[in-house]
Amino acid sequence: MINLSTINRTAKGRRLSLERKEAMWGYSFVLPWIIGFLVFTFGPLLFSLYASFTNYDITSQMDWVGIRNYRNMFTHDSLFWKSLHNTLFYVVFNVPLTTFAALLLAVTMNQKIPGMRIFRTVFYLPSVLAGVAVFYLWMMLLNPSTGLVNMALGWIGIDGPAWMTDPNWTKPAVILMKLWGAGGGMLLYLAALQGVPEQLYEAAELDGASPLRRFWHVTVPMITPVIFFELVTNLIGAFQIFQEGYVMVQDQSTPGSPMNSLLFYNLHMFLKAFQSFQMGYATAMAWFLFVAVIILTLINMALSKLWVHYEGGEQR
């Protein structure tokens, strides 16, 4: 007589054995990534958190100092507030301007006219170019006496400022330079615009909506997820600005000059770590920035429920 319960238990055991084998193979494939994450990301992250409560200076023994680094950050380091102000100024103006410029470019490049692919390539190329060479190129363009920017302003009767030598104009100069690379965001918006159903435009046109109204009431709501993504990533990237203040200075021996107008937060943190060798203090600055960016990101995600619309109406 066939024992059905025994057969079922045997089949179930075989299924579990097969699932275990598949799980083991899966874990074996992701194991290199897990090891790399623990060794090169999570481990250093924990070490930096511990180091932020010490007087770590690379060369001597680490001594626990509690919250002294964080207290000194707010009470004894005047350049901390200067660097934070410079960074916030850059973030407040750069993020919306870059987002608007990328969206404007995408709308322009979405027109169906001959040769549009060439224009898209031309506007995208600046976002591919990066590094010190680009910064030096812009320093030549913004030269107050021989730069092309002031020459162009002179043609229309405007006396251009001393961009990189006047503390009042250094940050606007960096923001202007960043607008040059708006082509990267343009591609995302262009893909989103081409994904808007034509039927929505046709329905709005039948209802008598003008092109501006169609854009505001049809296009913008349909691409708000991409706008939200760009705002969050641009915000995080803007807080990480560093190279411009380190390279785009007249006096290369004084990063952030003139008058610390380009002393951004990350640059100040870098100088504390690798010039003054105050690694404990620098890691405390890094953790402060990390927490601040996390809080701003969470606020953006909470506010996104008020204006971000997903296809089908579901909330994310």
XYZ file of N, CA and C in Angstrom, residues 59-313:
765
model
N 48.620 60.405 13.064
C 49.961 60.030 13.522
C 50.003 59.512 14.946
N 49.074 59.955 15.817
C 49.155 59.588 17.228
C 47.950 58.743 17.627
N 47.948 58.289 18.869
C 46.880 57.436 19.355
C 45.573 58.212 19.455
N 44.469 57.530 19.148
C 43.156 58.154 19.221
C 42.680 58.179 20.665
N 42.346 59.375 21.155
C 41.815 59.530 22.502
C 40.369 59.992 22.429
N 39.522 59.399 23.237
C 38.106 59.741 23.255
C 37.922 61.143 23.851
N 37.238 62.012 23.122
C 37.003 63.381 23.599
C 35.513 63.698 23.671
N 34.668 62.716 23.439
C 33.226 62.944 23.521
C 32.729 63.837 22.400
N 31.887 64.789 22.763
C 31.278 65.672 21.744
C 32.091 66.953 21.535
N 33.352 66.959 21.966
C 34.144 68.184 21.862
C 34.265 68.663 20.423
N 34.472 67.733 19.479
C 34.592 68.133 18.075
C 33.320 68.818 17.581
N 32.169 68.268 17.966
C 30.900 68.859 17.543
C 30.665 70.205 18.228
N 31.079 70.309 19.488
C 30.925 71.576 20.198
C 31.832 72.641 19.603
N 33.078 72.279 19.297
C 33.999 73.240 18.696
C 33.522 73.678 17.309
N 32.851 72.776 16.622
C 32.359 73.085 15.295
C 31.424 74.293 15.318
N 30.570 74.356 16.325
C 29.564 75.412 16.382
C 30.031 76.632 17.172
N 31.022 76.475 18.031
C 31.370 77.571 18.938
C 32.754 78.174 18.705
N 33.705 77.411 18.153
C 35.075 77.908 18.066
C 35.584 78.059 16.632
N 34.897 77.502 15.683
C 35.378 77.528 14.297
C 34.541 78.511 13.494
N 35.065 79.716 13.315
C 34.326 80.727 12.556
C 34.223 80.364 11.081
N 35.226 79.649 10.566
C 35.189 79.263 9.160
C 34.144 78.181 8.901
N 33.711 77.481 9.944
C 32.628 76.504 9.768
C 31.373 77.210 9.292
N 31.024 78.314 9.939
C 29.820 79.052 9.551
C 29.998 79.713 8.196
N 31.225 80.163 7.912
C 31.482 80.762 6.595
C 31.328 79.723 5.495
N 31.892 78.547 5.692
C 31.792 77.493 4.676
C 30.352 77.012 4.525
N 29.630 76.939 5.635
C 28.227 76.519 5.570
C 27.390 77.555 4.837
N 27.669 78.834 5.088
C 26.951 79.900 4.373
C 27.238 79.848 2.875
N 28.503 79.665 2.502
C 28.854 79.588 1.077
C 28.147 78.411 0.399
N 28.119 77.283 1.092
C 27.494 76.093 0.512
C 25.987 76.269 0.382
N 25.355 76.818 1.412
C 23.909 77.037 1.348
C 23.547 78.045 0.268
N 24.360 79.079 0.101
C 24.136 80.055 -0.981
C 24.167 79.347 -2.331
N 25.157 78.498 -2.503
C 25.277 77.758 -3.760
C 24.091 76.825 -3.967
N 23.678 76.108 -2.919
C 22.580 75.153 -3.033
C 21.272 75.873 -3.368
N 20.991 76.963 -2.656
C 19.720 77.673 -2.823
C 19.550 78.202 -4.242
N 20.627 78.651 -4.859
C 20.512 79.216 -6.205
C 20.794 78.189 -7.298
N 21.715 77.283 -7.046
C 22.100 76.343 -8.093
C 21.019 75.302 -8.382
N 20.421 74.744 -7.351
C 19.460 73.642 -7.547
C 18.250 74.079 -8.366
N 17.547 75.158 -7.994
C 16.392 75.551 -8.829
C 16.788 76.039 -10.212
N 17.906 76.775 -10.319
C 18.319 77.283 -11.625
C 18.718 76.142 -12.559
N 19.470 75.181 -12.043
C 19.870 74.038 -12.859
C 18.667 73.208 -13.282
N 17.730 73.012 -12.362
C 16.512 72.258 -12.680
C 15.703 72.965 -13.751
N 15.525 74.276 -13.595
C 14.749 75.049 -14.581
C 15.444 75.058 -15.939
N 16.765 75.230 -15.936
C 17.506 75.259 -17.200
C 17.418 73.919 -17.925
N 17.539 72.824 -17.185
C 17.450 71.499 -17.803
C 16.060 71.257 -18.376
N 15.031 71.665 -17.646
C 13.658 71.488 -18.138
C 13.398 72.357 -19.363
N 13.889 73.590 -19.335
C 13.725 74.473 -20.486
C 14.421 73.912 -21.716
N 15.623 73.406 -21.540
C 16.342 72.781 -22.646
C 15.577 71.573 -23.188
N 15.039 70.762 -22.278
C 14.323 69.561 -22.711
C 13.086 69.917 -23.523
N 12.341 70.925 -23.072
C 11.149 71.354 -23.822
C 11.545 71.865 -25.195
N 12.648 72.614 -25.264
C 13.118 73.136 -26.549
C 13.584 72.022 -27.460
N 14.304 71.050 -26.898
C 14.842 69.953 -27.699
C 13.799 68.886 -28.035
N 12.585 69.048 -27.510
C 11.526 68.073 -27.784
C 10.715 68.419 -29.029
N 11.088 69.511 -29.684
C 10.367 69.921 -30.889
C 10.725 69.010 -32.059
N 9.759 68.763 -32.910
C 9.956 67.878 -34.058
C 10.345 68.694 -35.292
N 11.638 69.014 -35.368
C 12.171 69.748 -36.502
C 13.429 69.037 -36.993
N 13.790 69.199 -38.254
C 14.984 68.521 -38.787
C 16.255 68.935 -38.042
N 17.141 67.985 -37.830
C 18.434 68.257 -37.201
C 18.410 68.364 -35.701
N 17.274 68.003 -35.071
C 17.164 68.161 -33.628
C 18.133 67.248 -32.877
N 18.459 66.083 -33.442
C 19.395 65.182 -32.773
C 20.770 65.819 -32.631
N 21.162 66.611 -33.604
C 22.459 67.297 -33.535
C 22.458 68.299 -32.389
N 21.374 69.058 -32.262
C 21.286 70.041 -31.184
C 21.275 69.360 -29.824
N 20.578 68.229 -29.718
C 20.565 67.499 -28.450
C 21.964 67.054 -28.069
N 22.720 66.575 -29.051
C 24.092 66.134 -28.779
C 24.962 67.301 -28.335
N 24.797 68.436 -29.005
C 25.602 69.625 -28.680
C 25.328 70.092 -27.251
N 24.064 70.110 -26.852
C 23.726 70.583 -25.515
C 24.088 69.562 -24.434
N 24.179 68.292 -24.813
C 24.525 67.266 -23.830
C 26.029 67.167 -23.595
N 26.829 67.479 -24.596
C 28.278 67.302 -24.513
C 28.916 67.990 -23.298
N 28.525 69.229 -22.939
C 29.176 69.858 -21.765
C 29.042 69.056 -20.485
N 27.953 68.300 -20.329
C 27.790 67.510 -19.101
C 28.728 66.321 -19.062
N 29.268 65.929 -20.224
C 30.233 64.833 -20.277
C 31.617 65.323 -19.878
N 31.936 66.548 -20.283
C 33.237 67.120 -19.955
C 33.278 67.507 -18.484
N 34.315 67.113 -17.801
C 34.437 67.416 -16.378
C 35.905 67.415 -15.998
N 36.176 67.921 -14.807
C 37.531 67.890 -14.299
C 38.185 69.257 -14.272
N 39.452 69.243 -13.943
C 40.213 70.476 -13.753
C 40.304 71.282 -15.043
N 40.403 70.601 -16.193
C 40.530 71.306 -17.466
C 39.335 72.223 -17.711
N 38.141 71.760 -17.367
C 36.935 72.578 -17.550
C 36.978 73.797 -16.637
N 37.454 73.625 -15.411
C 37.535 74.744 -14.484
C 38.508 75.815 -15.006
N 39.636 75.378 -15.518
C 40.587 76.347 -16.072
C 40.023 77.028 -17.317
N 39.254 76.280 -18.105
C 38.603 76.885 -19.265
C 37.666 78.002 -18.831
N 36.878 77.752 -17.792
C 35.957 78.773 -17.317
C 36.672 79.933 -16.647
N 37.809 79.666 -16.028
C 38.585 80.769 -15.461
C 39.064 81.709 -16.560
N 39.398 81.145 -17.734
C 39.774 81.999 -18.871
C 38.561 82.731 -19.433
N 37.432 82.048 -19.515
C 36.219 82.689 -20.027
C 35.758 83.828 -19.124
N 35.981 83.677 -17.797
C 35.523 84.668 -16.830
C 36.597 85.672 -16.451
N 37.706 85.645 -17.164
C 38.752 86.642 -16.911
C 38.183 88.039 -17.122
N 38.329 88.943 -16.126
C 37.668 90.256 -16.233
C 38.165 91.120 -17.381
N 39.388 90.917 -17.848
C 39.936 91.775 -18.902
C 39.951 91.111 -20.273
N 40.225 89.810 -20.334
C 40.341 89.133 -21.629
C 39.319 88.020 -21.828
N 38.470 87.785 -20.853
C 37.516 86.686 -20.942
C 36.403 86.960 -21.932
N 35.902 85.903 -22.544
C 34.848 86.025 -23.548
C 33.534 86.494 -22.947
N 33.254 86.140 -21.698
C 31.988 86.525 -21.072
C 31.902 88.035 -20.931
N 32.936 88.671 -20.391
C 32.915 90.132 -20.241
C 32.989 90.835 -21.589
N 33.662 90.228 -22.543
C 33.684 90.813 -23.885
C 32.274 90.827 -24.478
N 31.532 89.725 -24.311
C 30.158 89.667 -24.817
C 29.264 90.665 -24.091
N 29.466 90.820 -22.778
C 28.688 91.819 -22.044
C 29.022 93.230 -22.506
N 30.293 93.456 -22.849
C 30.696 94.770 -23.343
C 30.043 95.125 -24.663
N 29.761 94.131 -25.494
C 29.114 94.390 -26.783
C 27.712 94.973 -26.614
N 27.075 94.668 -25.477
C 25.731 95.209 -25.248
C 25.754 96.323 -24.200
N 26.938 96.873 -23.945
C 27.065 98.038 -23.088
C 27.094 97.761 -21.604
N 27.405 96.533 -21.205
C 27.460 96.178 -19.786
C 28.910 95.976 -19.386
N 29.313 96.646 -18.315
C 30.663 96.498 -17.791
C 30.708 95.264 -16.896
N 31.322 94.201 -17.385
C 31.324 92.934 -16.655
C 32.094 93.012 -15.352
N 31.695 92.222 -14.367
C 32.377 92.233 -13.062
C 33.694 91.466 -13.105
N 34.465 91.594 -12.041
C 35.700 90.819 -11.883
C 35.336 89.484 -11.251
N 34.856 88.572 -12.063
C 34.204 87.360 -11.601
C 34.959 86.629 -10.496
N 36.150 86.126 -10.796
C 36.852 85.243 -9.873
C 37.793 85.974 -8.926
N 37.853 87.292 -9.012
C 38.699 88.062 -8.098
C 37.883 88.918 -7.146
N 36.603 89.086 -7.414
C 35.711 89.852 -6.548
C 34.925 88.881 -5.667
N 35.084 88.944 -4.326
C 34.376 87.996 -3.446
C 32.868 88.012 -3.622
N 32.319 89.127 -4.082
C 30.877 89.219 -4.261
C 30.387 88.487 -5.505
N 31.314 88.140 -6.411
C 30.906 87.530 -7.682
C 31.448 86.118 -7.882
N 32.238 85.618 -6.957
C 32.826 84.286 -7.163
C 31.765 83.187 -7.159
N 30.846 83.234 -6.183
C 29.813 82.191 -6.136
C 28.844 82.301 -7.310
N 28.382 83.508 -7.698
C 27.574 83.583 -8.923
C 28.319 83.063 -10.154
N 29.633 83.243 -10.199
C 30.409 82.731 -11.330
C 30.375 81.203 -11.361
N 30.511 80.573 -10.198
C 30.458 79.112 -10.133
C 29.068 78.607 -10.515
N 28.030 79.304 -10.074
C 26.661 78.914 -10.423
C 26.441 79.041 -11.926
N 26.966 80.114 -12.516
C 26.873 80.280 -13.970
C 27.582 79.148 -14.690
N 28.739 78.754 -14.202
C 29.474 77.664 -14.822
C 28.683 76.355 -14.736
N 28.008 76.118 -13.623
C 27.250 74.886 -13.453
C 26.066 74.814 -14.410
N 25.501 75.959 -14.777
C 24.392 75.959 -15.736
C 24.838 75.440 -17.092
N 26.120 75.551 -17.374
C 26.678 75.077 -18.646
C 26.488 73.574 -18.805
N 26.402 72.847 -17.691
C 26.281 71.401 -17.752
C 24.870 70.897 -17.512
N 23.866 71.718 -17.831
C 22.479 71.310 -17.592
C 22.001 70.247 -18.568
N 22.825 69.897 -19.543
C 22.415 68.908 -20.538
C 22.194 67.525 -19.975
N 22.848 67.195 -18.860
C 22.642 65.889 -18.255
C 21.213 65.710 -17.769
N 20.704 66.720 -17.065
C 19.314 66.673 -16.637
C 18.352 66.787 -17.797
N 18.790 67.463 -18.854
C 17.942 67.608 -20.049
C 17.531 66.251 -20.601
N 18.451 65.288 -20.607
C 18.134 63.965 -21.150
C 17.017 63.289 -20.366
N 17.049 63.407 -19.043
C 15.999 62.800 -18.225
C 14.646 63.439 -18.508
N 14.633 64.767 -18.553
C 13.378 65.459 -18.837
C 12.887 65.166 -20.248
N 13.814 65.053 -21.179
C 13.436 64.755 -22.562
C 12.765 63.386 -22.649
N 13.323 62.402 -21.947
C 12.705 61.078 -21.929
C 11.320 61.130 -21.291
N 11.176 61.920 -20.217
C 9.880 62.039 -19.557
C 8.860 62.735 -20.461
N 9.287 63.779 -21.165
C 8.377 64.496 -22.061
C 7.884 63.604 -23.187
N 8.766 62.775 -23.701
C 8.368 61.898 -24.795
C 7.503 60.743 -24.315
N 7.410 60.565 -23.001
C 6.547 59.521 -22.458
C 5.150 60.003 -22.111
N 4.887 61.308 -22.266
C 3.543 61.838 -21.993
C 2.611 61.436 -23.135
N 1.478 60.807 -22.856
C 0.575 60.361 -23.921
C 0.035 61.521 -24.747
N 0.036 61.364 -26.061
C -0.474 62.400 -26.959
C -1.965 62.619 -26.755
N -2.692 61.592 -26.303
C -4.130 61.721 -26.127
C -4.482 62.809 -25.106
N -3.604 62.983 -24.099
C -3.867 64.014 -23.098
C -3.777 65.401 -23.705
N -2.798 65.612 -24.574
C -2.682 66.904 -25.243
C -3.875 67.146 -26.163
N -4.296 66.113 -26.872
C -5.432 66.255 -27.785
C -6.709 66.583 -27.024
N -6.908 65.920 -25.877
C -8.097 66.204 -25.072
C -8.066 67.629 -24.538
N -6.887 68.071 -24.064
C -6.772 69.439 -23.550
C -6.977 70.461 -24.659
N -6.496 70.171 -25.856
C -6.669 71.086 -26.982
C -8.133 71.185 -27.385
N -8.850 70.055 -27.349
C -10.279 70.069 -27.658
C -11.063 70.886 -26.641
N -10.570 70.914 -25.393
C -11.222 71.706 -24.346
C -10.860 73.181 -24.436
N -10.029 73.549 -25.417
C -9.675 74.951 -25.620
C -8.489 75.429 -24.818
N -7.675 74.528 -24.286
C -6.509 74.924 -23.484
C -5.413 75.482 -24.379
N -4.812 76.574 -23.946
C -3.702 77.184 -24.685
C -2.439 76.341 -24.499
N -1.408 76.565 -25.344
C -0.153 75.797 -25.176
C 0.439 75.921 -23.776
N 0.351 77.133 -23.194
C 0.894 77.314 -21.844
C 0.091 76.514 -20.822
N -1.224 76.530 -20.977
C -2.061 75.757 -20.058
C -1.842 74.260 -20.248
N -1.659 73.817 -21.477
C -1.396 72.395 -21.709
C -0.089 71.980 -21.044
N 0.888 72.871 -21.122
C 2.168 72.549 -20.487
C 2.021 72.478 -18.972
N 1.317 73.441 -18.387
C 1.231 73.520 -16.934
C 0.304 72.457 -16.341
N -0.782 72.154 -17.029
C -1.778 71.245 -16.464
C -1.668 69.812 -16.987
N -0.900 69.598 -18.051
C -0.745 68.250 -18.577
C 0.710 67.788 -18.457
N 1.621 68.584 -19.033
C 3.020 68.151 -19.078
C 3.650 68.094 -17.691
N 3.549 69.195 -16.952
C 4.216 69.264 -15.646
C 3.736 68.174 -14.689
N 2.416 67.960 -14.512
C 2.010 66.871 -13.612
C 2.523 65.497 -14.045
N 2.611 65.260 -15.365
C 3.051 63.953 -15.840
C 4.536 63.708 -15.615
N 5.338 64.790 -15.517
C 6.781 64.613 -15.353
C 7.245 64.966 -13.941
N 6.311 65.179 -13.012
C 6.720 65.523 -11.646
C 7.587 64.448 -10.983
N 7.412 63.137 -11.256
C 8.348 62.175 -10.651
C 9.790 62.411 -11.059
N 10.003 62.795 -12.330
C 11.368 63.077 -12.789
C 11.874 64.376 -12.171
N 11.001 65.379 -12.060
C 11.395 66.640 -11.419
C 11.801 66.382 -9.969
N 11.023 65.553 -9.273
C 11.343 65.218 -7.878
C 12.690 64.503 -7.788
N 12.915 63.545 -8.684
C 14.197 62.824 -8.694
C 15.358 63.779 -8.934
N 15.197 64.696 -9.877
C 16.258 65.650 -10.179
C 16.509 66.596 -9.008
N 15.444 67.037 -8.358
C 15.616 67.937 -7.211
C 16.392 67.260 -6.083
N 16.048 66.024 -5.793
C 16.715 65.312 -4.692
C 18.180 65.063 -5.030
N 18.449 64.552 -6.247
C 19.839 64.255 -6.616
C 20.665 65.533 -6.764
N 20.066 66.592 -7.314
C 20.789 67.862 -7.432
C 21.082 68.458 -6.065
N 20.136 68.308 -5.140
C 20.352 68.827 -3.786
C 21.520 68.112 -3.112
N 21.532 66.793 -3.203
C 22.625 66.026 -2.605
C 23.949 66.375 -3.271
N 23.947 66.471 -4.602
C 25.176 66.805 -5.319
C 25.672 68.201 -5.015
N 24.745 69.160 -4.847
C 25.152 70.542 -4.574
C 25.842 70.660 -3.225
N 25.409 69.901 -2.242
C 26.057 69.945 -0.930
C 27.459 69.348 -0.970
N 27.783 68.627 -2.021
C 29.092 67.990 -2.124
C 30.077 68.813 -2.961
N 29.756 70.043 -3.262
C 30.645 70.864 -4.083
C 32.000 71.023 -3.392
N 33.062 70.824 -4.149
C 34.406 70.844 -3.569
C 35.445 71.379 -4.551
N 35.519 70.776 -5.741
C 36.619 71.061 -6.658
C 36.667 72.515 -7.094
N 35.509 73.128 -7.260
C 35.491 74.511 -7.736
C 36.210 75.447 -6.775
N 35.987 75.267 -5.480
C 36.655 76.121 -4.500
C 38.122 75.801 -4.332
N 38.510 74.590 -4.741
C 39.909 74.175 -4.603
C 40.735 74.579 -5.820
N 40.096 74.630 -6.987
C 40.832 74.865 -8.227
C 40.634 76.279 -8.764
N 39.397 76.781 -8.736
C 39.077 78.047 -9.406
C 39.421 79.249 -8.535
N 40.676 79.361 -8.150
C 41.154 80.475 -7.337
C 42.389 81.070 -8.016
N 42.577 82.372 -7.813
C 43.743 83.037 -8.395
C 45.020 82.659 -7.670
N 44.936 82.531 -6.353
C 46.085 82.147 -5.541
C 45.956 80.664 -5.210
N 46.674 79.814 -5.928
C 46.544 78.367 -5.749
C 47.016 77.901 -4.379
N 47.783 78.730 -3.686
C 48.239 78.347 -2.348
C 47.183 78.610 -1.280
N 46.087 79.260 -1.662
C 45.026 79.586 -0.710
C 43.691 79.107 -1.247
N 43.362 77.831 -1.060
C 42.067 77.319 -1.532
C 40.907 78.085 -0.899
N 39.887 78.341 -1.696
C 38.724 79.063 -1.200
C 38.812 80.555 -1.320
N 39.963 81.086 -1.756
C 40.120 82.528 -1.911
C 39.332 82.999 -3.137
N 39.041 84.307 -3.258
C 39.468 85.389 -2.365
C 38.551 85.551 -1.152
N 39.163 85.870 -0.033
C 38.476 86.159 1.225
C 37.509 85.033 1.613
N 37.927 83.794 1.356
C 37.142 82.606 1.714
C 35.757 82.578 1.074
N 35.581 83.321 -0.015
C 34.273 83.347 -0.675
C 33.959 82.041 -1.375
N 34.982 81.228 -1.674
C 34.775 79.914 -2.284
C 35.144 78.785 -1.321
N 35.189 79.096 -0.042
C 35.473 78.073 0.963
C 34.178 77.312 1.238
N 33.899 76.320 0.430
C 32.703 75.518 0.610
C 32.901 74.520 1.750
N 31.824 73.941 2.196
C 31.849 73.071 3.373
C 32.808 71.902 3.188
N 32.701 71.218 2.060
C 33.570 70.068 1.823
C 35.026 70.470 1.709
N 35.295 71.651 1.156
C 36.673 72.128 1.065
C 37.227 72.413 2.448
N 36.433 73.055 3.297
C 36.874 73.316 4.666
C 37.138 72.011 5.407
N 36.278 71.035 5.201
C 36.467 69.727 5.819
C 37.737 69.059 5.302
N 37.994 69.171 4.012
C 39.203 68.607 3.418
C 40.453 69.251 3.996
N 40.446 70.565 4.123
C 41.611 71.268 4.661
C 41.846 70.903 6.130
N 40.794 70.742 6.880
C 40.941 70.332 8.277
C 41.549 68.934 8.375
N 41.192 68.076 7.431
C 41.651 66.692 7.493
C 43.072 66.537 6.980
N 43.380 67.141 5.823
C 44.645 66.844 5.147
C 45.640 67.999 5.163
N 45.242 69.137 5.712
C 46.200 70.226 5.887
C 46.514 70.432 7.367
N 45.470 70.433 8.198
C 45.672 70.568 9.641
C 45.752 69.225 10.350
N 45.428 68.140 9.624
C 45.448 66.780 10.169
C 44.534 66.624 11.382
N 43.432 67.359 11.392
C 42.416 67.199 12.439
C 41.338 66.241 11.914
N 41.715 64.970 11.809
C 40.827 63.980 11.218
C 39.555 63.778 12.044
N 39.689 63.790 13.358
C 38.512 63.624 14.203
C 37.512 64.738 13.982
N 38.023 65.959 13.907
C 37.149 67.110 13.672
C 36.528 67.037 12.282
N 37.312 66.627 11.290
C 36.808 66.537 9.918
C 35.714 65.475 9.798
N 35.883 64.345 10.477
C 34.842 63.318 10.424
C 33.573 63.787 11.125
N 33.720 64.599 12.157
C 32.539 65.175 12.808
C 31.800 66.095 11.839
N 32.549 66.876 11.070
C 31.932 67.722 10.054
C 31.219 66.867 9.007
N 31.844 65.763 8.622
C 31.234 64.885 7.620
C 29.912 64.311 8.123
N 29.878 63.912 9.386
C 28.643 63.344 9.928
C 27.560 64.402 10.091
N 27.949 65.615 10.407
C 26.963 66.702 10.474
C 26.332 66.927 9.105
N 27.162 66.956 8.062
C 26.642 67.135 6.710
C 25.757 65.961 6.310
N 26.175 64.748 6.656
C 25.397 63.559 6.324
C 24.002 63.630 6.951
N 23.935 63.971 8.221
C 22.643 64.046 8.907
C 21.790 65.167 8.318
N 22.416 66.312 8.019
C 21.667 67.439 7.449
C 21.070 67.076 6.098
N 21.843 66.409 5.253
C 21.343 66.024 3.932
C 20.242 64.977 4.048
N 20.397 64.035 4.985
C 19.360 63.031 5.204
C 18.055 63.695 5.628
N 18.134 64.664 6.534
C 16.929 65.363 7.009
C 16.256 66.115 5.867
N 17.043 66.824 5.070
C 16.474 67.561 3.934
C 15.848 66.614 2.917
N 16.480 65.468 2.702
C 15.926 64.486 1.764
C 14.602 63.937 2.272
N 14.525 63.644 3.563
C 13.281 63.139 4.144
C 12.177 64.191 4.062
N 12.549 65.461 4.270
C 11.557 66.537 4.143
C 11.045 66.616 2.705
N 11.967 66.509 1.747
C 11.554 66.524 0.341
C 10.622 65.356 0.018
N 10.930 64.186 0.549
C 10.095 63.015 0.290
C 8.712 63.177 0.921
N 8.665 63.801 2.098
C 7.360 64.028 2.736
C 6.541 65.054 1.956
N 7.195 66.124 1.500
C 6.483 67.158 0.745
C 6.105 66.695 -0.652
N 6.790 65.673 -1.162
C 6.491 65.209 -2.518
C 5.067 64.690 -2.649
N 4.466 64.251 -1.550
C 3.091 63.763 -1.604
C 2.110 64.865 -1.987
N 2.526 66.126 -1.817
C 1.643 67.243 -2.113
C 1.680 67.653 -3.584
N 2.766 67.305 -4.300
C 2.860 67.818 -5.667
C 3.338 66.793 -6.701
N 3.847 65.660 -6.278
C 4.314 64.647 -7.227
C 3.157 63.713 -7.563
N 2.867 63.564 -8.831
C 1.755 62.730 -9.302
C 2.318 61.567 -10.113
N 1.910 60.360 -9.736
C 2.343 59.171 -10.452
C 1.213 58.663 -11.335
N 1.578 58.028 -12.418
C 0.598 57.514 -13.353
C -0.298 56.495 -12.649
N -1.611 56.699 -12.749
C -2.546 55.841 -12.054
C -2.997 56.419 -10.730
N -2.296 57.484 -10.264
C -2.702 58.178 -9.047
C -2.174 57.577 -7.766
